[in-house]
Structures are given as C-alpha cells and as structure tokens.
Short mmCIF file of N, CA, C and O in Angstrom, two decimals:
data_model
loop_
_atom_site.label_atom_id
_atom_site.label_comp_id
_atom_site.label_asym_id
_atom_site.label_seq_id
_atom_site.Cartn_x
_atom_site.Cartn_y
_atom_site.Cartn_z
N LEU X 1 3.08 9.75 19.63
CA LEU X 1 2.57 10.68 19.42
C LEU X 1 2.01 11.97 20.67
O LEU X 1 2.38 11.16 22.02
N THR X 2 2.79 12.64 20.58
CA THR X 2 1.66 14.65 21.47
C THR X 2 0.52 13.98 22.13
O THR X 2 -0.32 13.36 21.38
N ASN X 3 0.17 14.91 22.83
CA ASN X 3 -0.88 15.01 23.63
C ASN X 3 -1.73 15.53 22.55
O ASN X 3 -3.26 15.41 22.53
N ARG X 4 -1.36 16.01 21.53
CA ARG X 4 -2.18 16.65 20.12
C ARG X 4 -2.76 15.81 19.38
O ARG X 4 -3.17 16.22 18.02
N GLY X 5 -1.50 14.49 19.41
CA GLY X 5 -2.20 13.60 18.32
C GLY X 5 -1.09 13.92 17.00
O GLY X 5 -1.52 12.78 16.30
N LEU X 6 -0.17 14.60 17.36
CA LEU X 6 0.83 14.63 16.65
C LEU X 6 2.26 13.61 16.52
O LEU X 6 2.81 13.30 17.24
N SER X 7 2.80 13.41 14.87
CA SER X 7 3.93 12.33 15.40
C SER X 7 5.11 13.37 15.07
O SER X 7 4.62 14.36 14.63
N MET X 8 6.26 12.71 14.88
CA MET X 8 7.56 13.59 14.72
C MET X 8 7.32 14.15 13.28
O MET X 8 8.15 15.38 13.35
N SER X 9 7.07 13.38 12.35
CA SER X 9 7.47 13.87 11.05
C SER X 9 6.40 15.37 11.19
O SER X 9 6.90 16.11 10.14
N GLU X 10 5.12 14.81 11.45
CA GLU X 10 4.38 16.34 11.14
C GLU X 10 5.35 17.30 12.30
O GLU X 10 4.86 18.26 11.69
N LEU X 11 5.39 17.15 13.28
CA LEU X 11 6.37 18.32 13.67
C LEU X 11 7.72 19.18 13.29
O LEU X 11 7.40 19.80 13.57
N LEU X 12 8.49 18.35 12.05
CA LEU X 12 9.30 18.60 11.99
C LEU X 12 8.82 19.27 10.69
O LEU X 12 9.44 20.61 11.07
N ASN X 13 7.62 18.93 10.15
CA ASN X 13 7.58 20.07 9.00
C ASN X 13 6.85 21.10 9.92
O ASN X 13 7.22 22.10 8.87
N GLN X 14 6.35 20.97 10.93
CA GLN X 14 5.62 22.39 11.53
C GLN X 14 6.72 23.41 12.35
O GLN X 14 6.14 24.70 12.20
N THR X 15 7.67 22.98 12.29
CA THR X 15 8.74 23.27 12.39
C THR X 15 9.24 25.02 11.23
O THR X 15 9.69 25.95 11.84
N SER X 16 8.98 24.62 10.64
CA SER X 16 9.48 25.78 9.32
C SER X 16 7.77 26.26 9.00
O SER X 16 8.12 27.14 7.87
N HIS X 17 7.21 26.34 9.73
CA HIS X 17 5.73 26.88 9.52
C HIS X 17 5.98 28.61 9.58
O HIS X 17 6.36 29.06 9.67
N TYR X 18 5.07 29.43 8.90
CA TYR X 18 5.34 30.74 8.36
C TYR X 18 4.52 31.59 9.98
O TYR X 18 4.97 32.13 10.29
N SER X 19 4.12 31.20 10.88
CA SER X 19 2.99 31.12 12.16
C SER X 19 4.38 30.86 13.53
O SER X 19 4.59 29.59 13.70
N GLU X 20 4.90 31.96 13.76
CA GLU X 20 5.25 31.88 15.34
C GLU X 20 5.09 30.41 16.29
O GLU X 20 5.60 30.23 17.05
N LYS X 21 3.77 31.02 16.65
CA LYS X 21 2.92 29.80 17.21
C LYS X 21 3.02 28.58 16.62
O LYS X 21 2.95 27.40 17.66
N VAL X 22 3.00 28.07 15.69
CA VAL X 22 3.01 26.40 15.03
C VAL X 22 4.44 26.68 15.07
O VAL X 22 4.57 25.76 15.81
N ARG X 23 5.51 27.25 15.21
CA ARG X 23 6.60 26.76 15.05
C ARG X 23 7.23 26.68 16.89
O ARG X 23 7.65 25.25 17.15
N LYS X 24 6.62 27.55 17.49
CA LYS X 24 7.02 27.19 18.91
C LYS X 24 6.28 26.05 19.28
O LYS X 24 6.54 25.36 20.09
N ASP X 25 5.13 25.64 18.92
CA ASP X 25 4.35 24.35 19.71
C ASP X 25 4.74 23.35 19.10
O ASP X 25 4.83 22.49 19.49
N ALA X 26 5.32 23.03 17.74
CA ALA X 26 6.17 22.15 17.37
C ALA X 26 7.42 21.77 18.16
O ALA X 26 7.60 20.52 18.42
N LEU X 27 7.93 22.25 18.67
CA LEU X 27 9.18 22.42 19.23
C LEU X 27 8.72 22.22 20.20
O LEU X 27 9.46 21.28 21.02
N GLU X 28 7.46 22.62 21.19
CA GLU X 28 6.99 21.93 22.70
C GLU X 28 7.01 20.51 22.31
O GLU X 28 7.08 20.01 23.00
N GLY X 29 5.74 20.30 21.55
CA GLY X 29 5.92 18.46 21.13
C GLY X 29 6.84 17.78 20.54
O GLY X 29 7.14 16.34 21.19
N MET X 30 7.82 18.39 20.42
CA MET X 30 9.51 17.89 20.19
C MET X 30 9.66 17.06 21.27
O MET X 30 10.23 15.99 21.48
N ARG X 31 9.71 18.55 21.89
CA ARG X 31 10.37 17.69 23.46
C ARG X 31 9.42 17.20 23.95
O ARG X 31 10.19 16.27 24.88
N GLU X 32 8.31 17.51 24.06
CA GLU X 32 6.69 16.70 24.68
C GLU X 32 6.99 14.79 23.93
O GLU X 32 7.45 14.17 25.31
N LEU X 33 7.39 14.79 22.97
CA LEU X 33 7.16 13.41 22.53
C LEU X 33 8.73 12.31 22.87
O LEU X 33 8.90 11.39 23.54
N LEU X 34 9.79 13.77 23.21
CA LEU X 34 11.38 13.08 23.04
C LEU X 34 11.59 12.97 24.43
O LEU X 34 12.43 11.82 24.95
N GLU X 35 10.97 13.55 25.48
CA GLU X 35 10.89 13.27 26.61
C GLU X 35 10.26 12.05 27.52
O GLU X 35 10.56 11.15 28.36
N ALA X 36 9.12 11.68 26.66
CA ALA X 36 8.17 10.65 27.45
C ALA X 36 8.55 9.55 26.43
O ALA X 36 8.49 8.23 26.95
N HIS X 37 9.08 9.61 24.81
CA HIS X 37 9.76 8.44 24.28
C HIS X 37 10.73 8.89 23.52
O HIS X 37 10.94 8.92 22.45
N PRO X 38 12.08 8.67 24.36
CA PRO X 38 12.93 9.24 23.24
C PRO X 38 13.74 7.97 22.35
O PRO X 38 14.57 8.85 21.46
N GLU X 39 13.18 6.80 22.22
CA GLU X 39 13.36 6.02 21.14
C GLU X 39 12.58 6.47 19.38
O GLU X 39 13.03 6.25 18.72
N THR X 40 12.10 7.40 19.96
CA THR X 40 11.41 7.88 18.12
C THR X 40 12.38 9.10 18.01
O THR X 40 11.84 9.22 16.51
N MET X 41 13.50 9.25 18.38
CA MET X 41 14.81 9.50 18.01
C MET X 41 15.34 9.09 16.87
O MET X 41 16.12 9.33 15.50
N LYS X 42 15.04 7.62 16.76
CA LYS X 42 16.03 6.70 16.16
C LYS X 42 15.03 6.82 14.47
O LYS X 42 13.85 7.00 14.48
N GLY X 43 15.93 6.92 13.51
CA GLY X 43 15.51 7.13 12.22
C GLY X 43 15.86 8.64 12.01
O GLY X 43 15.05 8.56 10.59
N SER X 44 15.24 9.19 12.71
CA SER X 44 14.73 10.68 12.51
C SER X 44 15.93 11.80 12.98
O SER X 44 15.82 13.00 13.33
N ALA X 45 16.98 11.36 13.52
CA ALA X 45 18.03 12.27 14.95
C ALA X 45 18.34 13.44 14.10
O ALA X 45 18.38 14.47 14.17
N ALA X 46 19.14 13.01 12.93
CA ALA X 46 19.31 14.10 12.01
C ALA X 46 18.60 15.19 11.59
O ALA X 46 19.16 16.68 11.41
N ALA X 47 17.32 14.96 11.08
CA ALA X 47 16.23 15.96 11.23
C ALA X 47 15.89 16.51 12.16
O ALA X 47 15.58 18.08 12.07
N VAL X 48 15.61 15.87 13.43
CA VAL X 48 15.26 16.51 14.70
C VAL X 48 16.13 17.69 15.19
O VAL X 48 15.77 18.81 15.50
N VAL X 49 17.73 17.17 15.05
CA VAL X 49 19.02 17.86 15.24
C VAL X 49 18.86 19.09 14.64
O VAL X 49 19.17 20.18 14.92
N GLU X 50 18.86 18.67 13.38
CA GLU X 50 18.50 20.25 12.24
C GLU X 50 17.79 21.36 12.36
O GLU X 50 17.91 21.97 12.56
N LYS X 51 16.24 20.38 12.56
CA LYS X 51 15.12 21.36 12.51
C LYS X 51 15.59 22.22 13.89
O LYS X 51 15.00 23.40 14.09
N THR X 52 15.78 21.78 14.69
CA THR X 52 15.73 22.20 16.36
C THR X 52 16.99 23.31 16.33
O THR X 52 16.72 24.35 16.92
N ALA X 53 18.17 23.21 15.68
CA ALA X 53 19.02 24.22 15.65
C ALA X 53 18.90 24.92 15.14
O ALA X 53 19.10 26.41 15.00
N GLU X 54 17.99 24.87 13.69
CA GLU X 54 17.41 25.71 12.94
C GLU X 54 17.03 27.21 13.82
O GLU X 54 16.81 28.19 13.47
N ARG X 55 16.10 26.57 14.82
CA ARG X 55 15.37 27.60 15.22
C ARG X 55 15.87 28.19 16.41
O ARG X 55 15.56 29.29 16.79
N LEU X 56 17.14 28.07 17.01
CA LEU X 56 17.87 28.87 17.55
C LEU X 56 18.26 30.09 16.82
O LEU X 56 18.60 31.50 17.68
N VAL X 57 18.29 30.46 15.57
CA VAL X 57 18.12 31.87 15.16
C VAL X 57 17.02 32.07 14.05
O VAL X 57 17.08 32.66 13.35
N ASP X 58 15.76 31.40 15.19
CA ASP X 58 14.36 31.92 14.47
C ASP X 58 14.44 33.23 14.69
O ASP X 58 14.98 34.27 15.70
N ARG X 59 13.47 34.18 13.54
CA ARG X 59 13.47 35.76 14.06
C ARG X 59 12.34 36.10 15.69
O ARG X 59 12.36 37.45 15.82
N GLU X 60 11.61 35.50 16.06
CA GLU X 60 11.04 35.29 16.68
C GLU X 60 11.67 34.78 18.32
O GLU X 60 11.99 33.51 18.17
N GLN X 61 11.63 35.62 19.36
CA GLN X 61 12.45 35.43 20.95
C GLN X 61 11.37 33.90 20.95
O GLN X 61 12.06 32.82 21.70
N ILE X 62 10.12 33.91 21.00
CA ILE X 62 9.35 32.47 22.06
C ILE X 62 9.67 31.46 21.15
O ILE X 62 9.76 30.91 21.33
N VAL X 63 10.38 31.55 19.59
CA VAL X 63 10.68 30.39 19.02
C VAL X 63 11.84 29.67 19.41
O VAL X 63 12.61 28.39 19.49
N ARG X 64 13.15 30.56 19.81
CA ARG X 64 14.20 30.36 20.25
C ARG X 64 14.19 30.02 21.62
O ARG X 64 15.16 28.64 22.02
N VAL X 65 13.62 30.37 22.53
CA VAL X 65 13.21 29.61 23.42
C VAL X 65 12.68 28.27 23.52
O VAL X 65 13.19 27.62 24.19
N ALA X 66 11.80 28.27 22.79
CA ALA X 66 11.43 26.69 22.77
C ALA X 66 12.28 25.99 22.32
O ALA X 66 12.42 24.57 22.82
N ALA X 67 12.86 26.09 21.25
CA ALA X 67 14.16 25.53 20.39
C ALA X 67 15.35 25.00 22.10
O ALA X 67 15.83 23.86 21.78
N ARG X 68 15.96 26.14 22.48
CA ARG X 68 16.77 25.32 23.26
C ARG X 68 16.30 24.59 24.37
O ARG X 68 16.59 23.81 24.91
N ALA X 69 14.55 24.77 24.88
CA ALA X 69 14.15 23.93 25.65
C ALA X 69 14.17 23.03 25.48
O ALA X 69 14.41 21.48 25.62
N ALA X 70 13.90 22.52 23.76
CA ALA X 70 13.65 21.46 23.04
C ALA X 70 14.98 20.44 22.99
O ALA X 70 15.15 19.43 23.19
N LEU X 71 15.89 21.50 22.85
CA LEU X 71 17.19 20.77 22.78
C LEU X 71 17.71 20.30 24.08
O LEU X 71 18.23 19.30 24.51
N LYS X 72 17.68 21.15 25.55
CA LYS X 72 18.24 20.77 26.71
C LYS X 72 17.20 20.24 27.45
O LYS X 72 18.24 18.78 28.01
N HIS X 73 16.26 19.83 26.77
CA HIS X 73 15.70 18.73 27.69
C HIS X 73 14.83 17.52 26.96
O HIS X 73 14.03 16.34 27.54
N GLY X 74 14.82 17.61 25.48
CA GLY X 74 13.88 16.90 24.53
C GLY X 74 15.62 16.31 24.02
O GLY X 74 15.74 14.63 24.14
N VAL X 75 15.92 16.61 22.87
CA VAL X 75 17.24 16.50 22.11
C VAL X 75 18.13 15.43 22.59
O VAL X 75 18.31 14.88 21.89
N LEU X 76 19.10 16.50 23.12
CA LEU X 76 20.69 16.42 24.35
C LEU X 76 20.21 15.01 24.52
O LEU X 76 20.80 13.94 24.33
N PRO X 77 19.14 14.60 25.85
CA PRO X 77 19.00 13.72 26.67
C PRO X 77 18.53 12.63 25.67
O PRO X 77 19.07 11.09 26.02
N ALA X 78 17.74 12.52 24.31
CA ALA X 78 17.58 11.50 23.92
C ALA X 78 18.36 11.22 22.87
O ALA X 78 18.92 9.60 23.06
N LEU X 79 19.38 11.88 22.54
CA LEU X 79 21.08 11.31 21.83
C LEU X 79 21.61 10.94 22.73
O LEU X 79 22.34 10.10 22.71
N GLY X 80 21.88 11.24 23.88
CA GLY X 80 22.85 10.70 24.88
C GLY X 80 24.08 11.43 24.43
O GLY X 80 24.08 12.15 23.51
N LYS X 81 25.41 11.31 25.53
CA LYS X 81 26.59 12.10 25.13
C LYS X 81 27.37 11.35 23.94
O LYS X 81 27.55 12.26 22.88
N ARG X 82 27.00 10.22 23.75
CA ARG X 82 27.84 9.74 22.75
C ARG X 82 26.54 9.93 21.22
O ARG X 82 27.39 10.15 20.24
N GLY X 83 25.26 10.15 21.47
CA GLY X 83 25.10 9.98 20.20
C GLY X 83 25.27 11.83 19.51
O GLY X 83 24.86 11.84 18.46
N THR X 84 24.97 12.36 20.52
CA THR X 84 25.22 13.82 20.53
C THR X 84 26.46 14.09 19.19
O THR X 84 26.76 15.07 18.47
N ALA X 85 27.61 13.35 19.71
CA ALA X 85 29.02 13.42 18.75
C ALA X 85 28.98 14.13 17.42
O ALA X 85 29.53 14.58 17.12
N PRO X 86 28.65 12.89 16.58
CA PRO X 86 28.21 13.10 15.10
C PRO X 86 27.49 14.63 14.78
O PRO X 86 27.47 15.05 13.78
N PHE X 87 26.86 15.34 15.97
CA PHE X 87 25.66 16.64 15.37
C PHE X 87 26.63 17.90 16.31
O PHE X 87 25.99 18.43 16.06
N ALA X 88 27.63 17.42 16.77
CA ALA X 88 28.27 18.60 17.71
C ALA X 88 28.66 20.05 16.38
O ALA X 88 27.93 20.33 17.00
N LYS X 89 29.25 19.42 15.41
CA LYS X 89 29.74 20.39 14.69
C LYS X 89 28.14 21.29 13.75
O LYS X 89 28.39 22.48 13.97
N ARG X 90 27.19 20.55 13.53
CA ARG X 90 26.22 21.70 13.21
C ARG X 90 25.54 22.03 14.21
O ARG X 90 25.18 23.20 13.77
N LEU X 91 25.53 21.65 15.65
CA LEU X 91 24.86 22.60 16.47
C LEU X 91 25.94 23.35 16.88
O LEU X 91 25.29 25.09 17.16
N VAL X 92 27.01 23.71 16.69
CA VAL X 92 28.14 24.69 16.95
C VAL X 92 27.78 25.62 15.68
O VAL X 92 27.82 27.17 16.28
N LEU X 93 27.57 25.03 15.08
CA LEU X 93 27.67 26.10 13.37
C LEU X 93 26.34 27.11 13.84
O LEU X 93 26.12 27.80 13.57
N HIS X 94 25.29 26.40 14.28
CA HIS X 94 23.83 27.11 14.17
C HIS X 94 23.73 27.84 15.37
O HIS X 94 23.53 29.23 15.58
N VAL X 95 24.66 27.46 16.82
CA VAL X 95 24.92 28.58 17.52
C VAL X 95 25.70 29.75 17.23
O VAL X 95 25.57 31.05 17.99
N GLY X 96 26.91 29.64 16.38
CA GLY X 96 27.88 30.66 16.01
C GLY X 96 26.99 31.36 15.38
O GLY X 96 27.73 32.77 15.09
N ALA X 97 26.01 30.43 14.46
CA ALA X 97 25.02 31.74 13.38
C ALA X 97 24.36 32.79 14.35
O ALA X 97 24.11 34.08 14.10
N ALA X 98 23.86 32.34 15.45
CA ALA X 98 23.04 32.86 16.65
C ALA X 98 24.22 33.95 16.97
O ALA X 98 23.54 35.17 17.11
N LEU X 99 25.22 34.10 17.52
CA LEU X 99 26.20 34.92 18.19
C LEU X 99 26.25 35.66 17.29
O LEU X 99 27.12 36.95 17.58
N THR X 100 26.47 35.79 15.95
CA THR X 100 27.11 36.56 14.71
C THR X 100 25.74 36.90 14.24
O THR X 100 26.02 37.81 12.66
N HIS X 101 24.61 36.74 14.49
CA HIS X 101 23.12 37.06 13.59
C HIS X 101 23.19 38.82 13.65
O HIS X 101 23.41 39.59 14.70
N VAL X 102 22.86 39.16 12.60
CA VAL X 102 22.37 40.51 11.93
C VAL X 102 21.36 41.15 13.33
O VAL X 102 21.93 42.61 14.14
N ASP X 103 20.64 40.52 14.10
CA ASP X 103 19.32 40.86 15.14
C ASP X 103 20.01 40.90 16.11
O ASP X 103 20.28 39.98 16.48
N PRO X 104 20.29 42.15 16.81
CA PRO X 104 21.06 41.83 18.02
C PRO X 104 19.79 41.63 19.21
O PRO X 104 20.50 40.90 20.06
N VAL X 105 18.85 41.17 19.15
CA VAL X 105 17.74 40.12 20.22
C VAL X 105 18.36 38.67 19.65
O VAL X 105 18.82 38.23 20.99
N THR X 106 18.53 38.28 18.39
CA THR X 106 19.19 37.26 18.34
C THR X 106 20.71 36.73 19.01
O THR X 106 20.88 35.62 19.41
N ARG X 107 21.25 37.78 18.74
CA ARG X 107 22.52 37.58 19.83
C ARG X 107 22.45 37.72 21.27
O ARG X 107 23.39 36.85 21.41
N ARG X 108 21.76 38.72 21.31
CA ARG X 108 21.66 38.25 23.02
C ARG X 108 21.12 37.04 23.65
O ARG X 108 21.32 36.60 25.02
N ASP X 109 20.53 36.35 22.75
CA ASP X 109 19.71 34.97 23.22
C ASP X 109 20.77 34.15 23.04
O ASP X 109 20.59 32.96 23.58
N ALA X 110 21.03 34.08 22.31
CA ALA X 110 22.97 33.18 21.62
C ALA X 110 23.78 32.44 22.68
O ALA X 110 24.05 31.59 22.79
N PRO X 111 23.91 33.37 23.77
CA PRO X 111 24.65 32.70 24.76
C PRO X 111 24.34 31.91 25.66
O PRO X 111 24.50 30.56 25.81
N ALA X 112 22.91 31.86 25.77
CA ALA X 112 22.04 30.71 26.54
C ALA X 112 21.61 29.41 25.48
O ALA X 112 21.82 28.16 25.68
N ALA X 113 22.08 29.85 24.19
CA ALA X 113 21.97 28.51 23.08
C ALA X 113 23.46 27.63 23.78
O ALA X 113 23.32 26.70 23.83
N LEU X 114 24.47 28.46 23.86
CA LEU X 114 25.90 27.88 24.10
C LEU X 114 25.85 27.51 25.32
O LEU X 114 26.28 26.24 25.36
N GLU X 115 25.47 27.73 26.20
CA GLU X 115 25.13 27.34 27.41
C GLU X 115 24.34 26.26 27.70
O GLU X 115 24.83 25.23 28.35
N THR X 116 23.16 25.87 27.35
CA THR X 116 22.94 24.60 26.58
C THR X 116 23.49 23.20 26.29
O THR X 116 23.34 22.10 26.56
N LEU X 117 24.16 23.62 25.20
CA LEU X 117 25.00 22.41 24.33
C LEU X 117 26.44 22.21 25.78
O LEU X 117 26.96 20.97 25.38
N LEU X 118 26.87 23.69 25.91
CA LEU X 118 28.35 23.12 27.03
C LEU X 118 27.56 22.48 28.70
O LEU X 118 28.75 21.63 28.96
N ASP X 119 26.57 22.73 28.82
CA ASP X 119 25.74 22.15 30.01
C ASP X 119 25.99 20.42 30.09
O ASP X 119 26.10 20.23 31.10
N PHE X 120 25.59 20.11 28.75
CA PHE X 120 25.13 18.74 28.32
C PHE X 120 26.56 18.12 28.19
O PHE X 120 26.91 16.96 29.18
#
C-alpha cells in the first residue's frame, strides 16, 4: 500500500479519473509503490504498463510528467530489462502517438518520453 493507503488496483482505476490531480496522484502513487515494492508488479504488469503509457498522451501536462516519472523510476526498473521486452511495442506505440498528437504541447513533451525509454 502507498502512504495514502491505496493498492495498485485502486491506483490503476484512478489513472482514468476525470480530475487531472487524481490522475497525477495515482501515477505518483504507482511510482511510490513500485519503488518501495517492485514485486507488486507481478500479476498486473500489463495493466500497469498500459495505464502508465496511456497517460503519456494525457491532455494535461502535469499528468504527462507524472507518467514519465512513473515509467522512469517505477515501472521500467520494476520490470527490469528482460521484463520490459514484451511491452516494448506497446510503449513505443504510445510514445509515437504522443509524437504525432494534434496538441502541440503534447508533441513537445513527447521527446522526453522517448528519452525515458531509450535511457532505460
């Protein structure tokens, strides 16, 4: 559980919330949980990767920044290099969507997401 007492399943649900603050807090909670307990990734790796990657094209910049941080410091390290391989196409798909997004601010943020993947 996170410091706020939330489980991974609750955090995953909150990543789709209508409020950008709730989405950002959910991603920060996922990062916190995965940094402290990487084993929480077992059984929900696909959902964690998908929900985090979806937020790379969020309409709010604070959510996109939180998604990148969750990937860089929580999701990718918890998966490890070998564990990331099955999700590489999905991650690249979402980064590609960000790179070609209709919103120019989202497009400007996209290279940072690509850098996060390449640095891992």
